[in-house]
Amino acid sequence: YDSSESPLLYKDRLEVSDGSGPVDALANALKRALEPDHPSIRDINLVDYKVRILDPNSATKASTRVMIDFSDGEDTWTTV
């Protein structure tokens, strides 16, 4: 994110996308929604993701943590 760009603003926008799995599809839909107002997002790509089950004894009710690695070609960062 370049600080010279306008701050992220909420706009009521619905986007859908496909991808190589649900996390990639989510990342593509987010990029599609944000790119018109923030063109630098075009250079950001999903690199990897990890899913952790926080309470394995809860079976399908278990809470999960998804850590997603993104890169803009220079830096890499993780979201939780």
mmCIF file of C-alpha atoms in Angstrom:
data_model
loop_
_atom_site.group_PDB
_atom_site.id
_atom_site.type_symbol
_atom_site.label_atom_id
_atom_site.label_comp_id
_atom_site.label_asym_id
_atom_site.label_seq_id
_atom_site.Cartn_x
_atom_site.Cartn_y
_atom_site.Cartn_z
ATOM 1 C CA TYR A 1 0.000 0.000 0.000
ATOM 2 C CA ASP A 2 1.400 3.342 -1.031
ATOM 3 C CA SER A 3 0.686 6.073 1.529
ATOM 4 C CA SER A 4 0.171 8.585 -1.296
ATOM 5 C CA GLU A 5 -3.012 6.709 -2.296
ATOM 6 C CA SER A 6 -6.345 7.486 -0.730
ATOM 7 C CA PRO A 7 -7.159 5.491 2.406
ATOM 8 C CA LEU A 8 -9.214 2.325 2.067
ATOM 9 C CA LEU A 9 -12.880 3.248 1.987
ATOM 10 C CA TYR A 10 -15.880 0.967 2.412
ATOM 11 C CA LYS A 11 -18.152 0.712 -0.600
ATOM 12 C CA ASP A 12 -21.118 -1.596 -0.894
ATOM 13 C CA ARG A 13 -19.872 -3.892 -3.652
ATOM 14 C CA LEU A 14 -20.486 -7.579 -4.290
ATOM 15 C CA GLU A 15 -17.853 -9.522 -6.208
ATOM 16 C CA VAL A 16 -17.406 -13.202 -6.963
ATOM 17 C CA SER A 17 -14.474 -15.022 -8.483
ATOM 18 C CA ASP A 18 -13.096 -18.456 -9.069
ATOM 19 C CA GLY A 19 -9.657 -19.723 -8.173
ATOM 20 C CA SER A 20 -7.575 -22.724 -7.272
ATOM 21 C CA GLY A 21 -9.609 -23.473 -4.157
ATOM 22 C CA PRO A 22 -11.702 -21.353 -1.812
ATOM 23 C CA VAL A 23 -8.875 -19.202 -0.408
ATOM 24 C CA ASP A 24 -7.630 -18.251 -3.884
ATOM 25 C CA ALA A 25 -11.219 -17.505 -4.975
ATOM 26 C CA LEU A 26 -11.661 -15.235 -1.927
ATOM 27 C CA ALA A 27 -8.373 -13.430 -2.653
ATOM 28 C CA ASN A 28 -9.395 -12.925 -6.301
ATOM 29 C CA ALA A 29 -12.831 -11.571 -5.309
ATOM 30 C CA LEU A 30 -11.243 -9.148 -2.819
ATOM 31 C CA LYS A 31 -8.799 -7.931 -5.475
ATOM 32 C CA ARG A 32 -11.638 -7.473 -7.949
ATOM 33 C CA ALA A 33 -13.611 -5.407 -5.410
ATOM 34 C CA LEU A 34 -10.695 -3.221 -4.266
ATOM 35 C CA GLU A 35 -8.711 -2.741 -7.484
ATOM 36 C CA PRO A 36 -10.906 -0.010 -9.063
ATOM 37 C CA ASP A 37 -10.112 2.344 -6.168
ATOM 38 C CA HIS A 38 -6.645 0.959 -5.390
ATOM 39 C CA PRO A 39 -4.869 -0.063 -8.623
ATOM 40 C CA SER A 40 -1.662 -1.093 -6.812
ATOM 41 C CA ILE A 41 -3.564 -4.143 -5.516
ATOM 42 C CA ARG A 42 -3.192 -5.561 -9.028
ATOM 43 C CA ASP A 43 0.413 -6.537 -8.184
ATOM 44 C CA ILE A 44 -0.502 -8.466 -5.010
ATOM 45 C CA ASN A 45 -0.722 -12.252 -5.274
ATOM 46 C CA LEU A 46 -1.609 -15.073 -2.931
ATOM 47 C CA VAL A 47 1.559 -17.068 -2.207
ATOM 48 C CA ASP A 48 0.453 -19.681 0.337
ATOM 49 C CA TYR A 49 -2.085 -20.377 3.042
ATOM 50 C CA LYS A 50 -2.346 -22.572 6.109
ATOM 51 C CA VAL A 51 -5.469 -23.701 7.939
ATOM 52 C CA ARG A 52 -5.212 -24.584 11.621
ATOM 53 C CA ILE A 53 -7.932 -26.355 13.592
ATOM 54 C CA LEU A 54 -8.040 -24.626 16.984
ATOM 55 C CA ASP A 55 -10.122 -27.266 18.781
ATOM 56 C CA PRO A 56 -9.780 -30.675 17.086
ATOM 57 C CA ASN A 57 -12.168 -32.299 19.578
ATOM 58 C CA SER A 58 -15.046 -30.188 18.219
ATOM 59 C CA ALA A 59 -15.008 -32.007 14.866
ATOM 60 C CA THR A 60 -16.897 -29.999 12.221
ATOM 61 C CA LYS A 61 -17.844 -27.306 14.791
ATOM 62 C CA ALA A 62 -14.170 -26.523 15.437
ATOM 63 C CA SER A 63 -12.939 -22.964 15.101
ATOM 64 C CA THR A 64 -10.214 -22.498 12.534
ATOM 65 C CA ARG A 65 -7.439 -20.007 11.879
ATOM 66 C CA VAL A 66 -6.495 -19.295 8.276
ATOM 67 C CA MET A 67 -3.112 -17.647 7.706
ATOM 68 C CA ILE A 68 -2.689 -16.252 4.184
ATOM 69 C CA ASP A 69 0.654 -15.187 2.709
ATOM 70 C CA PHE A 70 0.575 -12.439 0.072
ATOM 71 C CA SER A 71 3.375 -10.871 -1.986
ATOM 72 C CA ASP A 72 3.692 -7.827 -4.218
ATOM 73 C CA GLY A 73 6.866 -9.178 -5.827
ATOM 74 C CA GLU A 74 9.122 -7.387 -3.347
ATOM 75 C CA ASP A 75 7.674 -7.982 0.118
ATOM 76 C CA THR A 76 5.700 -10.868 1.589
ATOM 77 C CA TRP A 77 3.274 -10.601 4.519
ATOM 78 C CA THR A 78 0.795 -12.800 6.349
ATOM 79 C CA THR A 79 -2.796 -12.081 7.325
ATOM 80 C CA VAL A 80 -4.701 -14.052 9.977
#
